[in-house]
Coordinates of C-alpha atoms in Angstrom, one line a residue:
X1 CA 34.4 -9.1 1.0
X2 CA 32.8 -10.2 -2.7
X3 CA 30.0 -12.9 -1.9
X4 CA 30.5 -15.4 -4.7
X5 CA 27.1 -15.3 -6.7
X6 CA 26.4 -19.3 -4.8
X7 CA 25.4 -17.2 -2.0
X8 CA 22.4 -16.4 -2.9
X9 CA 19.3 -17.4 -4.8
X10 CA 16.6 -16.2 -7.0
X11 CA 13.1 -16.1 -5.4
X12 CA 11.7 -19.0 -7.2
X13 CA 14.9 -21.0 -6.3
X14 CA 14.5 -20.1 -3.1
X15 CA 10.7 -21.2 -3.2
X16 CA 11.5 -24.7 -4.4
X17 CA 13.9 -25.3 -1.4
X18 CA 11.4 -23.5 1.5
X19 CA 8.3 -25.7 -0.3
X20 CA 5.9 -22.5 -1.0
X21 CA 5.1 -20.3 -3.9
X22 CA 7.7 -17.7 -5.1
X23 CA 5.9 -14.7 -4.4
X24 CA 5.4 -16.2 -0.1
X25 CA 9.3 -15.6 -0.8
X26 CA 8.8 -12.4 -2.1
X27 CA 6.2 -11.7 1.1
X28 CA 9.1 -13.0 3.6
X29 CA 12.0 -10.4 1.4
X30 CA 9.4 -7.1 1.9
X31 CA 8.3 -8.1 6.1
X32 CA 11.9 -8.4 6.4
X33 CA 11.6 -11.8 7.6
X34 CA 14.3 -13.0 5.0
X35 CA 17.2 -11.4 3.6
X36 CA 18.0 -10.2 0.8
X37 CA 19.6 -8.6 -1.9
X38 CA 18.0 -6.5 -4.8
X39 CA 19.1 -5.7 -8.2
X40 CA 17.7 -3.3 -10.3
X41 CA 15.1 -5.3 -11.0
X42 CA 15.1 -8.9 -9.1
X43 CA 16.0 -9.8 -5.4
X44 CA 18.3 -12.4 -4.1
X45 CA 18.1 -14.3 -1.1
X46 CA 20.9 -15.5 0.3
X47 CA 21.2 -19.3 0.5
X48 CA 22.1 -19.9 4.0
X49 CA 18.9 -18.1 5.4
X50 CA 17.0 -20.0 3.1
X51 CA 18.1 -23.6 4.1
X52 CA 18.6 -22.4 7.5
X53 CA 14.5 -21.9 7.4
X54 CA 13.7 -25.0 5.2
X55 CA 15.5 -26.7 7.8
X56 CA 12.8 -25.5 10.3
X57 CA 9.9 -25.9 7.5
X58 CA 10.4 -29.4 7.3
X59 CA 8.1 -31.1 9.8
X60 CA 5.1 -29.2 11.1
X61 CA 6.0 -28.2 14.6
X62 CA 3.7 -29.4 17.6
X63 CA 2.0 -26.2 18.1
X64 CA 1.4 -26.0 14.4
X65 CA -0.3 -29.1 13.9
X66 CA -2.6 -28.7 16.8
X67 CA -3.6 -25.5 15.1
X68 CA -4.0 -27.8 11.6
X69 CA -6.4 -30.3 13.7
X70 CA -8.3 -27.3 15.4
X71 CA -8.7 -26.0 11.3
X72 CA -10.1 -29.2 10.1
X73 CA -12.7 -28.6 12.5
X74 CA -13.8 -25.3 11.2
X75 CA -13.2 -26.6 7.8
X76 CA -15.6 -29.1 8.6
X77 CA -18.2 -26.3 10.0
X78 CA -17.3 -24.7 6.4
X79 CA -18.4 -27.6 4.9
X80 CA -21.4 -28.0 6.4
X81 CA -22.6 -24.3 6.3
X82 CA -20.6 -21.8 4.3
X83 CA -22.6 -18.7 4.2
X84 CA -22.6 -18.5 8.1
X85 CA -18.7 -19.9 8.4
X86 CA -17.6 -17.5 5.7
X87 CA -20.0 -14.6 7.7
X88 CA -18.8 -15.1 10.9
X89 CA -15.2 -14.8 9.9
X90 CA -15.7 -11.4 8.2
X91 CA -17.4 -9.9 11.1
X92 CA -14.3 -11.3 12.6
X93 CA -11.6 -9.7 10.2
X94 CA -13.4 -6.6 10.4
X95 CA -13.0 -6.1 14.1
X96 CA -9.2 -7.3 13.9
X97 CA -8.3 -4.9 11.3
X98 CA -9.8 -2.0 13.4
X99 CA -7.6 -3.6 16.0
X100 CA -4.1 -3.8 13.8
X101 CA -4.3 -1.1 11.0
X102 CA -0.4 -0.4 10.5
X103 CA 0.9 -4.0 12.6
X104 CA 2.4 -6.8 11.1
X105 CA -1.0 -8.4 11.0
X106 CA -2.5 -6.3 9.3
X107 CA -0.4 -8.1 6.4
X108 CA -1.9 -11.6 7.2
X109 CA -5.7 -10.1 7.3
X110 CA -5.6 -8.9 4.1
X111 CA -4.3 -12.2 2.9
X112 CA -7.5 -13.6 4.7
X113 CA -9.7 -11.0 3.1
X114 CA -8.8 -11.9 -0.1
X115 CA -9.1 -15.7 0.8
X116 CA -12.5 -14.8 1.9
X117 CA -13.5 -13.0 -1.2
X118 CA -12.2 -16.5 -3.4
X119 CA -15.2 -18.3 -1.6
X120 CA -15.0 -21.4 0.6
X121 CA -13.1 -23.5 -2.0
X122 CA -10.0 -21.7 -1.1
X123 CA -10.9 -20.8 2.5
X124 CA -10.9 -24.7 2.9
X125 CA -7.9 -25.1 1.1
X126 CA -5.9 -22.8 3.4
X127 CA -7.9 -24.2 6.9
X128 CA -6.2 -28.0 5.7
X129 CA -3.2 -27.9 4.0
X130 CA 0.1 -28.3 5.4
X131 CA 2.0 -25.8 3.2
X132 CA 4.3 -23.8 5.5
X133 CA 2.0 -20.2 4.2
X134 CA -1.1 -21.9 4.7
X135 CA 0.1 -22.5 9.0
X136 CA 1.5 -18.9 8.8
X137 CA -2.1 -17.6 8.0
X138 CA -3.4 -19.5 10.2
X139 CA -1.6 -18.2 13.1
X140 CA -3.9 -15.0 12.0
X141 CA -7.3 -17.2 11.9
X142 CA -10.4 -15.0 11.4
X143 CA -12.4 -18.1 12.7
X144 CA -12.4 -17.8 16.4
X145 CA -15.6 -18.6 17.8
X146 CA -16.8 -21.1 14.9
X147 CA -15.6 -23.8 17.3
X148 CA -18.3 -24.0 20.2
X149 CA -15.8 -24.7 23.3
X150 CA -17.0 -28.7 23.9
X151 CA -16.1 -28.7 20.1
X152 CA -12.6 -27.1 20.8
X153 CA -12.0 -29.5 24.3
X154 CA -12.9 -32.6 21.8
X155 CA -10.5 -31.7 18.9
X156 CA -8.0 -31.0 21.5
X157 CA -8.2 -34.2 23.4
X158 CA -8.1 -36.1 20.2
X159 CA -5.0 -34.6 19.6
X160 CA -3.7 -34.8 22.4
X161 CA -3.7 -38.2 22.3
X162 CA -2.6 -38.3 19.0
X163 CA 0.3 -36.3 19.2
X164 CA 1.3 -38.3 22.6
X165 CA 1.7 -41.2 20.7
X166 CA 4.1 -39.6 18.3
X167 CA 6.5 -38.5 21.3
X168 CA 6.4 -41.8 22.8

């Protein structure tokens, strides 16, 4: 059967749709985590996997906005002391990538390495916005331990009270 050239979409079609960057598109095509078709020299994706997952991209999920709130609070570390932040986090990716050389993170860490090598401009950028790639890095945070744990408890509770008030 012919799939009728609607099916599918070019990457930066696609991109508008899902609310990222055409080449996040391109990232999703090469992990496998969207189909696609290529041509000689493009790919297409096909339409229903990419509304089926800007359906799901379209409000931050629970769990991903508690990690957001948890981010501000490093970003606000970052903000107040960069050199150490930005320090901490790449004695951090070091030890991950010795952990996942040849995983699927290994992907997101090198992402994070070259966030860290922008500087904290777009380290912050990344630890605040809502953009569906920045919340997939995140998942893969470098920063664990810039939080001191009362820090953590208090970010949590805030949220959690927050975030009841949205269910309610």
């Amino acid at each position: 059967m012919r799939r009728h050239s609607s099916d599918f979409l070019t990457t930066g079609e696609a991109a508008r749709l899902i609310g990222c960057t055409r080449q996040h598109v391109v990232d999703l095509c090469d992990r496998g985590a969207l189909r696609c078709k290529r041509t000689p020299i493009h790919r297409r994706v096909y339409r229903s996997d990419v509304e089926s997952l800007a359906r799901r991209r379209s409000g931050m999920r629970r769990e991903e906005l508690r990690s957001l709130w948890l981010n501000r609070a490093v970003a606000a570390h970052l903000a107040r002391d960069p050199v150490a932040v930005l320090a901490h986090a790449r004695k951090n990716l070091e030890r991950f990538e010795q952990i996942h050389t040849g995983s699927g993170v290994a992907y997101w860490l090198r992402r994070w390495r070259d966030l860290l090598d922008q500087g904290p401009e777009a380290v912050m950028e990344t630890l605040t916005s809502t953009t569906p790639d920045a919340a997939d890095l995140r998942q893969n945070s470098p920063f664990p331990g810039v939080l001191s744990d009362a820090e953590r408890q208090q970010t949590l509770e805030a949220f959690s009270k927050y975030s009841s008030r949205l269910v309610a």
